[in-house]
mmCIF file of C-alpha atoms and ligand atoms in Angstrom:
data_model
loop_
_atom_site.group_PDB
_atom_site.id
_atom_site.type_symbol
_atom_site.label_atom_id
_atom_site.label_comp_id
_atom_site.label_asym_id
_atom_site.label_seq_id
_atom_site.Cartn_x
_atom_site.Cartn_y
_atom_site.Cartn_z
ATOM 1 C CA MET Q 1 -14.316 -24.481 -58.047
ATOM 2 C CA LYS Q 2 -15.032 -22.702 -54.802
ATOM 3 C CA LYS Q 3 -17.153 -23.353 -51.768
ATOM 4 C CA HIS Q 4 -18.999 -20.696 -49.792
ATOM 5 C CA GLY Q 5 -21.000 -20.464 -46.600
ATOM 6 C CA MET Q 6 -20.998 -23.904 -45.053
ATOM 7 C CA MET Q 7 -23.205 -23.481 -41.938
ATOM 8 C CA LEU Q 8 -22.856 -27.052 -40.745
ATOM 9 C CA PRO Q 9 -22.249 -29.060 -37.601
ATOM 10 C CA GLY Q 10 -18.543 -29.734 -37.089
ATOM 11 C CA ILE Q 11 -18.040 -33.322 -38.252
ATOM 12 C CA LEU Q 12 -20.214 -32.908 -41.326
ATOM 13 C CA ALA Q 13 -18.501 -29.641 -42.208
ATOM 14 C CA GLY Q 14 -15.127 -31.375 -41.895
ATOM 15 C CA ALA Q 15 -16.099 -34.332 -44.052
ATOM 16 C CA ILE Q 16 -17.499 -32.104 -46.778
ATOM 17 C CA LEU Q 17 -14.484 -29.843 -46.765
ATOM 18 C CA MET Q 18 -12.110 -32.800 -47.105
ATOM 19 C CA MET Q 19 -14.238 -34.290 -49.915
ATOM 20 C CA PHE Q 20 -14.282 -31.015 -51.723
ATOM 21 C CA MET Q 21 -10.513 -30.590 -51.452
ATOM 22 C CA LEU Q 22 -9.842 -34.191 -52.499
ATOM 23 C CA GLN Q 23 -12.212 -33.825 -55.431
ATOM 24 C CA GLY Q 24 -10.190 -30.862 -56.607
ATOM 25 C CA CYS Q 25 -6.985 -32.920 -56.357
ATOM 26 C CA GLY Q 26 -8.513 -35.990 -57.976
ATOM 27 C CA LYS Q 27 -9.591 -34.194 -61.152
ATOM 28 C CA ASN Q 28 -6.118 -33.128 -62.005
ATOM 29 C CA ALA Q 29 -3.373 -32.935 -59.475
ATOM 30 C CA GLU Q 30 -1.665 -30.048 -61.307
ATOM 31 C CA GLN Q 31 -4.854 -27.990 -61.459
ATOM 32 C CA ALA Q 32 -5.914 -28.714 -57.866
ATOM 33 C CA TYR Q 33 -8.320 -26.143 -56.538
ATOM 34 C CA GLU Q 34 -6.450 -23.278 -54.886
ATOM 35 C CA PRO Q 35 -8.904 -21.005 -53.132
ATOM 36 C CA ARG Q 36 -7.990 -17.334 -53.153
ATOM 37 C CA LEU Q 37 -8.370 -17.503 -49.405
ATOM 38 C CA LEU Q 38 -9.743 -20.193 -47.095
ATOM 39 C CA LEU Q 39 -11.379 -18.471 -44.135
ATOM 40 C CA GLY Q 40 -12.713 -20.366 -41.110
ATOM 41 C CA PHE Q 41 -15.373 -18.414 -39.226
ATOM 42 C CA SER Q 42 -16.988 -19.495 -35.959
ATOM 43 C CA GLN Q 43 -20.296 -17.694 -35.406
ATOM 44 C CA ILE Q 44 -21.835 -17.536 -31.906
ATOM 45 C CA GLY Q 45 -25.287 -18.792 -32.884
ATOM 46 C CA SER Q 46 -28.624 -17.446 -34.140
ATOM 47 C CA GLU Q 47 -29.912 -15.710 -31.019
ATOM 48 C CA SER Q 48 -31.127 -12.520 -32.703
ATOM 49 C CA ALA Q 49 -32.112 -10.897 -35.990
ATOM 50 C CA TRP Q 50 -28.801 -9.031 -35.634
ATOM 51 C CA ARG Q 51 -26.831 -12.288 -35.517
ATOM 52 C CA ILE Q 52 -28.717 -13.782 -38.476
ATOM 53 C CA GLY Q 53 -28.100 -10.567 -40.443
ATOM 54 C CA ASN Q 54 -24.419 -10.697 -39.499
ATOM 55 C CA THR Q 55 -24.080 -14.301 -40.722
ATOM 56 C CA ARG Q 56 -25.836 -13.444 -44.001
ATOM 57 C CA ASP Q 57 -23.622 -10.413 -44.545
ATOM 58 C CA ILE Q 58 -20.448 -12.449 -43.999
ATOM 59 C CA GLU Q 59 -21.655 -15.100 -46.471
ATOM 60 C CA GLU Q 60 -22.556 -12.463 -49.078
ATOM 61 C CA GLN Q 61 -19.253 -10.653 -48.714
ATOM 62 C CA ALA Q 62 -17.316 -13.935 -48.942
ATOM 63 C CA ASP Q 63 -19.073 -14.518 -52.258
ATOM 64 C CA TYR Q 64 -18.358 -10.995 -53.428
ATOM 65 C CA TYR Q 65 -14.650 -11.234 -52.537
ATOM 66 C CA ASP Q 66 -14.367 -14.776 -53.914
ATOM 67 C CA VAL Q 67 -13.313 -16.133 -50.522
ATOM 68 C CA SER Q 68 -13.912 -19.786 -49.592
ATOM 69 C CA LEU Q 69 -15.743 -19.593 -46.305
ATOM 70 C CA MET Q 70 -15.977 -22.395 -43.784
ATOM 71 C CA LEU Q 71 -18.698 -21.180 -41.468
ATOM 72 C CA GLU Q 72 -19.686 -22.958 -38.257
ATOM 73 C CA ASN Q 73 -22.570 -22.069 -35.930
ATOM 74 C CA ALA Q 74 -21.700 -22.693 -32.251
ATOM 75 C CA ASN Q 75 -25.314 -22.619 -31.054
ATOM 76 C CA GLN Q 76 -24.479 -20.313 -28.141
ATOM 77 C CA LYS Q 77 -21.790 -22.601 -26.668
ATOM 78 C CA GLN Q 78 -18.187 -21.571 -26.105
ATOM 79 C CA GLU Q 79 -17.006 -25.191 -26.238
ATOM 80 C CA ASN Q 80 -18.452 -25.475 -29.768
ATOM 81 C CA GLN Q 81 -16.512 -22.375 -30.802
ATOM 82 C CA ILE Q 82 -13.283 -23.805 -29.387
ATOM 83 C CA ALA Q 83 -13.879 -27.122 -31.198
ATOM 84 C CA ALA Q 84 -14.583 -25.249 -34.467
ATOM 85 C CA ILE Q 85 -11.346 -23.254 -34.162
ATOM 86 C CA ARG Q 86 -9.435 -26.516 -33.579
ATOM 87 C CA ARG Q 87 -10.987 -27.943 -36.775
ATOM 88 C CA PHE Q 88 -9.973 -24.823 -38.722
ATOM 89 C CA ILE Q 89 -6.402 -25.324 -37.474
ATOM 90 C CA ALA Q 90 -6.471 -29.005 -38.506
ATOM 91 C CA TYR Q 91 -7.671 -28.044 -42.025
ATOM 92 C CA LYS Q 92 -4.907 -25.456 -42.262
ATOM 93 C CA VAL Q 93 -7.195 -22.592 -43.228
ATOM 94 C CA ASP Q 94 -5.397 -19.379 -44.190
ATOM 95 C CA VAL Q 95 -7.139 -17.200 -41.623
ATOM 96 C CA ILE Q 96 -9.409 -17.891 -38.628
ATOM 97 C CA ALA Q 97 -12.130 -15.468 -37.556
ATOM 98 C CA PHE Q 98 -14.564 -15.815 -34.679
ATOM 99 C CA SER Q 99 -17.103 -13.854 -32.637
ATOM 100 C CA PRO Q 100 -16.291 -14.781 -29.039
ATOM 101 C CA ILE Q 101 -19.446 -15.390 -27.033
ATOM 102 C CA VAL Q 102 -17.663 -14.339 -23.828
ATOM 103 C CA GLU Q 103 -14.356 -12.596 -23.185
ATOM 104 C CA ASP Q 104 -12.328 -15.217 -21.318
ATOM 105 C CA GLY Q 105 -11.250 -18.824 -21.816
ATOM 106 C CA TRP Q 106 -9.608 -18.557 -25.254
ATOM 107 C CA ASP Q 107 -5.910 -18.694 -24.350
ATOM 108 C CA ASN Q 108 -5.216 -22.402 -25.090
ATOM 109 C CA VAL Q 109 -6.922 -22.560 -28.483
ATOM 110 C CA LEU Q 110 -5.465 -19.212 -29.575
ATOM 111 C CA GLU Q 111 -2.012 -20.416 -28.563
ATOM 112 C CA GLU Q 112 -2.605 -23.468 -30.805
ATOM 113 C CA ALA Q 113 -3.530 -21.189 -33.723
ATOM 114 C CA ARG Q 114 -0.382 -19.121 -33.112
ATOM 115 C CA GLU Q 115 1.789 -22.267 -33.090
ATOM 116 C CA ALA Q 116 0.181 -23.306 -36.399
ATOM 117 C CA GLY Q 117 1.017 -19.863 -37.829
ATOM 118 C CA ILE Q 118 -2.639 -19.023 -38.593
ATOM 119 C CA PRO Q 119 -3.667 -15.403 -37.972
ATOM 120 C CA VAL Q 120 -6.873 -14.824 -35.998
ATOM 121 C CA ILE Q 121 -9.382 -11.992 -36.442
ATOM 122 C CA LEU Q 122 -11.964 -11.115 -33.765
ATOM 123 C CA VAL Q 123 -15.342 -10.247 -35.279
ATOM 124 C CA ASP Q 124 -18.022 -8.285 -33.371
ATOM 125 C CA ARG Q 125 -16.823 -9.057 -29.815
ATOM 126 C CA ASP Q 126 -13.547 -8.747 -27.943
ATOM 127 C CA ILE Q 127 -11.588 -11.031 -25.592
ATOM 128 C CA ASN Q 128 -9.640 -10.385 -22.372
ATOM 129 C CA ALA Q 129 -6.709 -8.023 -22.700
ATOM 130 C CA ASP Q 130 -4.150 -10.648 -21.610
ATOM 131 C CA GLN Q 131 -5.122 -12.863 -24.605
ATOM 132 C CA LYS Q 132 -5.288 -10.055 -27.171
ATOM 133 C CA ALA Q 133 -1.669 -10.502 -28.317
ATOM 134 C CA LEU Q 134 -2.751 -13.871 -29.799
ATOM 135 C CA THR Q 135 -5.051 -12.100 -32.291
ATOM 136 C CA THR Q 136 -4.363 -9.622 -35.080
ATOM 137 C CA CYS Q 137 -7.396 -7.388 -35.344
ATOM 138 C CA LEU Q 138 -10.858 -6.623 -33.901
ATOM 139 C CA ILE Q 139 -13.648 -5.711 -36.335
ATOM 140 C CA GLY Q 140 -16.725 -4.622 -34.408
ATOM 141 C CA ALA Q 141 -18.828 -1.875 -32.906
ATOM 142 C CA ASP Q 142 -17.739 0.564 -30.230
ATOM 143 C CA PHE Q 143 -20.117 -0.854 -27.612
ATOM 144 C CA TYR Q 144 -19.085 1.666 -24.950
ATOM 145 C CA ARG Q 145 -20.081 4.497 -27.291
ATOM 146 C CA GLU Q 146 -23.452 2.768 -27.880
ATOM 147 C CA GLY Q 147 -24.147 2.839 -24.117
ATOM 148 C CA VAL Q 148 -23.121 6.503 -24.003
ATOM 149 C CA MET Q 149 -25.455 7.367 -26.909
ATOM 150 C CA ALA Q 150 -28.410 5.626 -25.211
ATOM 151 C CA ALA Q 151 -27.761 7.516 -21.950
ATOM 152 C CA GLU Q 152 -27.355 10.837 -23.751
ATOM 153 C CA TYR Q 153 -30.733 10.301 -25.417
ATOM 154 C CA LEU Q 154 -32.354 9.572 -22.021
ATOM 155 C CA ILE Q 155 -30.876 12.727 -20.506
ATOM 156 C CA ARG Q 156 -32.188 14.829 -23.427
ATOM 157 C CA LYS Q 157 -35.606 13.157 -23.089
ATOM 158 C CA ALA Q 158 -35.723 13.857 -19.335
ATOM 159 C CA ASP Q 159 -34.919 17.515 -20.115
ATOM 160 C CA SER Q 160 -37.638 17.808 -22.751
ATOM 161 C CA LEU Q 161 -40.243 16.141 -20.477
ATOM 162 C CA HIS Q 162 -39.064 18.212 -17.456
ATOM 163 C CA LEU Q 163 -38.624 15.048 -15.374
ATOM 164 C CA ASP Q 164 -37.120 15.487 -11.917
ATOM 165 C CA HIS Q 165 -36.259 11.798 -11.549
ATOM 166 C CA VAL Q 166 -35.909 8.801 -13.865
ATOM 167 C CA ASN Q 167 -35.985 5.271 -12.414
ATOM 168 C CA ILE Q 168 -34.362 2.893 -14.878
ATOM 169 C CA VAL Q 169 -34.412 -0.882 -15.181
ATOM 170 C CA GLU Q 170 -31.673 -2.406 -17.305
ATOM 171 C CA ILE Q 171 -31.978 -5.714 -19.164
ATOM 172 C CA THR Q 172 -28.431 -6.709 -20.017
ATOM 173 C CA GLY Q 173 -26.920 -8.983 -22.655
ATOM 174 C CA THR Q 174 -24.925 -12.181 -21.992
ATOM 175 C CA GLN Q 175 -22.814 -11.875 -18.835
ATOM 176 C CA ASN Q 176 -19.095 -11.506 -19.496
ATOM 177 C CA SER Q 177 -19.647 -10.636 -23.168
ATOM 178 C CA THR Q 178 -18.124 -7.450 -24.574
ATOM 179 C CA PRO Q 179 -21.398 -5.763 -25.616
ATOM 180 C CA MET Q 180 -22.927 -6.424 -22.177
ATOM 181 C CA GLN Q 181 -19.950 -5.026 -20.279
ATOM 182 C CA GLN Q 182 -19.231 -2.082 -22.549
ATOM 183 C CA ARG Q 183 -22.834 -0.974 -23.129
ATOM 184 C CA GLN Q 184 -23.419 -1.080 -19.398
ATOM 185 C CA ALA Q 185 -20.220 0.844 -18.637
ATOM 186 C CA GLY Q 186 -20.965 3.543 -21.245
ATOM 187 C CA PHE Q 187 -24.533 3.967 -20.018
ATOM 188 C CA HIS Q 188 -23.692 3.979 -16.289
ATOM 189 C CA ASP Q 189 -20.724 6.338 -16.690
ATOM 190 C CA THR Q 190 -22.897 8.833 -18.581
ATOM 191 C CA ILE Q 191 -25.918 8.844 -16.273
ATOM 192 C CA ALA Q 192 -23.601 9.078 -13.246
ATOM 193 C CA ASN Q 193 -23.294 12.795 -14.074
ATOM 194 C CA ASP Q 194 -27.060 13.332 -13.809
ATOM 195 C CA GLU Q 195 -28.578 13.084 -10.335
ATOM 196 C CA ARG Q 196 -32.102 12.540 -11.691
ATOM 197 C CA MET Q 197 -31.087 9.078 -12.935
ATOM 198 C CA THR Q 198 -31.327 5.938 -10.742
ATOM 199 C CA ILE Q 199 -30.825 2.324 -11.822
ATOM 200 C CA LEU Q 200 -33.393 0.268 -9.899
ATOM 201 C CA GLU Q 201 -31.967 -3.045 -11.098
ATOM 202 C CA SER Q 202 -29.813 -4.587 -13.832
ATOM 203 C CA ILE Q 203 -30.895 -8.089 -14.808
ATOM 204 C CA ASP Q 204 -29.370 -10.640 -17.221
ATOM 205 C CA GLY Q 205 -31.501 -11.202 -20.339
ATOM 206 C CA ASP Q 206 -28.771 -13.084 -22.301
ATOM 207 C CA PHE Q 207 -29.676 -11.199 -25.531
ATOM 208 C CA LEU Q 208 -32.730 -13.487 -25.940
ATOM 209 C CA LYS Q 209 -36.348 -12.497 -26.596
ATOM 210 C CA SER Q 210 -37.735 -15.103 -24.173
ATOM 211 C CA ARG Q 211 -35.407 -13.879 -21.422
ATOM 212 C CA GLY Q 212 -36.364 -10.260 -22.171
ATOM 213 C CA ALA Q 213 -39.987 -11.177 -21.457
ATOM 214 C CA GLU Q 214 -39.103 -13.080 -18.250
ATOM 215 C CA CYS Q 215 -36.881 -10.255 -16.982
ATOM 216 C CA MET Q 216 -39.559 -7.653 -17.672
ATOM 217 C CA ARG Q 217 -42.205 -9.692 -15.827
ATOM 218 C CA SER Q 218 -39.943 -9.944 -12.813
ATOM 219 C CA LEU Q 219 -39.019 -6.225 -12.928
ATOM 220 C CA LEU Q 220 -42.670 -5.199 -13.183
ATOM 221 C CA ALA Q 221 -43.515 -7.450 -10.237
ATOM 222 C CA SER Q 222 -40.755 -5.864 -8.148
ATOM 223 C CA TYR Q 223 -41.075 -2.203 -9.125
ATOM 224 C CA GLY Q 224 -44.388 -1.705 -11.010
ATOM 225 C CA ASP Q 225 -45.286 1.988 -11.141
ATOM 226 C CA ARG Q 226 -41.809 3.093 -10.134
ATOM 227 C CA ILE Q 227 -40.310 2.167 -13.524
ATOM 228 C CA ASP Q 228 -39.810 5.248 -15.729
ATOM 229 C CA ALA Q 229 -37.460 3.768 -18.332
ATOM 230 C CA VAL Q 230 -36.173 0.447 -19.658
ATOM 231 C CA PHE Q 231 -32.650 0.252 -21.079
ATOM 232 C CA SER Q 232 -32.424 -3.046 -22.966
ATOM 233 C CA HIS Q 233 -29.072 -4.144 -24.442
ATOM 234 C CA ASN Q 234 -30.610 -5.454 -27.672
ATOM 235 C CA ASP Q 235 -33.746 -5.369 -29.825
ATOM 236 C CA GLU Q 236 -34.568 -9.016 -29.238
ATOM 237 C CA MET Q 237 -34.958 -8.557 -25.467
ATOM 238 C CA THR Q 238 -36.838 -5.288 -26.040
ATOM 239 C CA LEU Q 239 -39.320 -7.060 -28.310
ATOM 240 C CA GLY Q 240 -39.796 -9.698 -25.610
ATOM 241 C CA ALA Q 241 -40.301 -7.052 -22.895
ATOM 242 C CA LEU Q 242 -42.866 -4.849 -24.677
ATOM 243 C CA PRO Q 243 -45.893 -7.217 -24.534
ATOM 244 C CA GLU Q 244 -45.231 -7.748 -20.799
ATOM 245 C CA ILE Q 245 -45.368 -3.990 -20.218
ATOM 246 C CA GLU Q 246 -48.652 -3.792 -22.127
ATOM 247 C CA LYS Q 247 -50.095 -6.791 -20.266
ATOM 248 C CA ALA Q 248 -49.268 -5.028 -16.987
ATOM 249 C CA GLY Q 249 -51.394 -2.084 -18.141
ATOM 250 C CA TYR Q 250 -48.660 0.398 -19.131
ATOM 251 C CA THR Q 251 -48.116 2.050 -22.505
ATOM 252 C CA PRO Q 252 -44.521 1.585 -23.683
ATOM 253 C CA GLY Q 253 -43.100 4.751 -25.198
ATOM 254 C CA SER Q 254 -45.120 7.077 -22.945
ATOM 255 C CA ASP Q 255 -45.771 5.549 -19.463
ATOM 256 C CA ILE Q 256 -42.392 3.850 -19.671
ATOM 257 C CA LEU Q 257 -39.592 5.104 -21.926
ATOM 258 C CA ILE Q 258 -37.985 2.331 -23.978
ATOM 259 C CA LEU Q 259 -34.348 2.386 -25.127
ATOM 260 C CA SER Q 260 -32.911 -0.416 -27.238
ATOM 261 C CA ILE Q 261 -29.767 -1.272 -29.208
ATOM 262 C CA ASP Q 262 -29.257 -2.871 -32.672
ATOM 263 C CA GLY Q 263 -31.657 -1.125 -35.064
ATOM 264 C CA GLY Q 264 -33.153 -4.175 -36.774
ATOM 265 C CA GLN Q 265 -36.254 -3.720 -38.933
ATOM 266 C CA GLU Q 266 -38.716 -5.089 -36.375
ATOM 267 C CA ALA Q 267 -37.565 -2.670 -33.664
ATOM 268 C CA ILE Q 268 -37.569 0.234 -36.118
ATOM 269 C CA ASP Q 269 -41.167 -0.605 -37.076
ATOM 270 C CA VAL Q 270 -42.108 -0.516 -33.366
ATOM 271 C CA LEU Q 271 -40.238 2.797 -33.000
ATOM 272 C CA LYS Q 272 -42.408 4.115 -35.839
ATOM 273 C CA GLU Q 273 -45.502 3.007 -33.853
ATOM 274 C CA GLY Q 274 -44.230 5.035 -30.869
ATOM 275 C CA LYS Q 275 -43.697 2.071 -28.526
ATOM 276 C CA ILE Q 276 -39.902 2.380 -28.555
ATOM 277 C CA ASN Q 277 -38.379 5.825 -27.993
ATOM 278 C CA CYS Q 278 -34.765 5.270 -29.017
ATOM 279 C CA VAL Q 279 -32.750 2.607 -30.818
ATOM 280 C CA VAL Q 280 -28.973 2.936 -30.961
ATOM 281 C CA GLU Q 281 -27.661 1.345 -34.121
ATOM 282 C CA CYS Q 282 -25.263 -1.604 -33.933
ATOM 283 C CA THR Q 283 -24.545 -2.645 -37.479
ATOM 284 C CA PRO Q 284 -24.121 -6.345 -38.280
ATOM 285 C CA ARG Q 285 -22.459 -5.439 -41.596
ATOM 286 C CA LEU Q 286 -18.928 -6.459 -40.724
ATOM 287 C CA GLY Q 287 -18.356 -8.825 -43.666
ATOM 288 C CA ARG Q 288 -16.642 -6.434 -46.023
ATOM 289 C CA ALA Q 289 -14.035 -5.332 -43.454
ATOM 290 C CA LEU Q 290 -13.546 -8.991 -42.506
ATOM 291 C CA MET Q 291 -12.846 -10.122 -46.089
ATOM 292 C CA GLU Q 292 -10.530 -7.181 -46.805
ATOM 293 C CA THR Q 293 -8.592 -7.736 -43.582
ATOM 294 C CA ALA Q 294 -8.315 -11.506 -44.092
ATOM 295 C CA LEU Q 295 -7.020 -11.012 -47.662
ATOM 296 C CA LYS Q 296 -4.427 -8.535 -46.435
ATOM 297 C CA LEU Q 297 -3.270 -11.001 -43.775
ATOM 298 C CA LYS Q 298 -2.931 -13.756 -46.370
ATOM 299 C CA ASN Q 299 -0.806 -11.398 -48.488
ATOM 300 C CA GLY Q 300 1.374 -10.548 -45.497
ATOM 301 C CA GLU Q 301 0.196 -6.911 -45.401
ATOM 302 C CA GLU Q 302 -0.212 -4.767 -42.289
ATOM 303 C CA VAL Q 303 -3.741 -4.487 -40.866
ATOM 304 C CA LYS Q 304 -5.321 -2.042 -38.414
ATOM 305 C CA SER Q 305 -5.588 -3.428 -34.882
ATOM 306 C CA GLU Q 306 -9.199 -2.168 -34.493
ATOM 307 C CA ILE Q 307 -11.920 -1.351 -37.044
ATOM 308 C CA HIS Q 308 -15.158 0.224 -35.769
ATOM 309 C CA PRO Q 309 -18.096 0.923 -38.121
ATOM 310 C CA GLU Q 310 -19.939 4.266 -38.048
ATOM 311 C CA GLU Q 311 -23.190 4.035 -36.053
ATOM 312 C CA ARG Q 312 -26.121 6.346 -35.395
ATOM 313 C CA VAL Q 313 -29.174 6.822 -33.164
ATOM 314 C CA PHE Q 314 -32.800 6.399 -34.300
ATOM 315 C CA SER Q 315 -35.304 8.082 -32.004
ATOM 316 C CA ASP Q 316 -38.540 9.971 -31.579
ATOM 317 C CA GLU Q 317 -36.453 13.171 -31.710
ATOM 318 C CA ASP Q 318 -36.408 12.758 -35.501
ATOM 319 C CA ASP Q 319 -39.015 11.771 -38.069
ATOM 320 C CA PRO Q 320 -38.927 7.929 -37.953
ATOM 321 C CA SER Q 321 -40.848 7.685 -41.259
ATOM 322 C CA GLN Q 322 -37.592 8.781 -42.942
ATOM 323 C CA ILE Q 323 -35.666 5.701 -41.788
ATOM 324 C CA ALA Q 324 -34.711 3.578 -44.801
ATOM 325 C CA PRO Q 325 -35.300 -0.220 -44.764
ATOM 326 C CA ARG Q 326 -32.681 -1.769 -42.508
ATOM 327 C CA GLY Q 327 -32.068 -5.091 -44.252
ATOM 328 C CA TYR Q 328 -31.823 -7.116 -41.019
HETATM 329 O O1 AHR G 401 -22.570 -8.701 -30.146
HETATM 330 C C1 AHR G 401 -23.611 -7.973 -30.723
HETATM 331 C C2 AHR G 401 -24.891 -8.294 -30.032
HETATM 332 O O2 AHR G 401 -25.128 -9.677 -30.111
HETATM 333 C C3 AHR G 401 -26.136 -7.658 -30.621
HETATM 334 O O3 AHR G 401 -26.486 -6.464 -30.022
HETATM 335 C C4 AHR G 401 -27.156 -8.683 -30.260
HETATM 336 O O4 AHR G 401 -28.403 -8.492 -30.832
HETATM 337 C C5 AHR G 401 -26.438 -9.921 -30.587
HETATM 338 O O5 AHR G 401 -27.014 -11.064 -30.140
#
């Protein structure tokens, strides 16, 4: 008997897990259920198509690798993630994995996991350097490189359009999260070498569609005609911003250049329509590396300290009709 993909509130998840373990014992104490690996995973929430695709991928890969997955959704709250990790420790899971919503504030709970002898894997996002020694491995994108790739596209586009200046507004992801900080750093460092580029304003969109729309309304009210390009840290905020640009009378993709990150199907469809110019891929498919790493840790094998997936750029420089279905 095995149990996969419990996306449940904490107490309910706990009760079901205990029932399921006791059931195994009750049938026949000698043949009690021994999962190949019991993995506790705390997901940030469901804020984007990317996040939903990431959760699905982890569930599918747990199935494929025959891993018993205890999955908890923190609904965008760090305190829920900390409580979930504490429950995983109490249940004595073999390995804990989590996607930290922000970088700081994990030291106490990670110290508790270390004292319990449970290895911890970071999935998708990183934590502060001074707490890193309490974890074993980071499996996630190179967010700095994503920011660099977006900026490099914009510089090439400015060249091809013979622009002598580019005024950029930036809609950022959740403050103090790794993708927000690293994407911004990669983008800013790269455009710093090009004097045509100016950031008019960076504004916090929290990776949410509704916030993307609000931010865009406020940016249009402040800068209107002066905006040449929007750099949005994820597809969700981009999809929120686009209707606001159209309502204000501008054509996204030509009057205002649009750069996004993630590469989900909806954004790729809009790229095909010409309303987005560039989407830097951030793959949510981290499940396979997670299962393989967790199994190695259970077997006491060495694991790499960082695993970054290969990522690419989709843009109007290529033929977008050739882009295969994205699956998220
Ligand atoms: O951490 C990855 C980011 O989080 C994705 O870019 C975004 O869509 C998600 O919410």
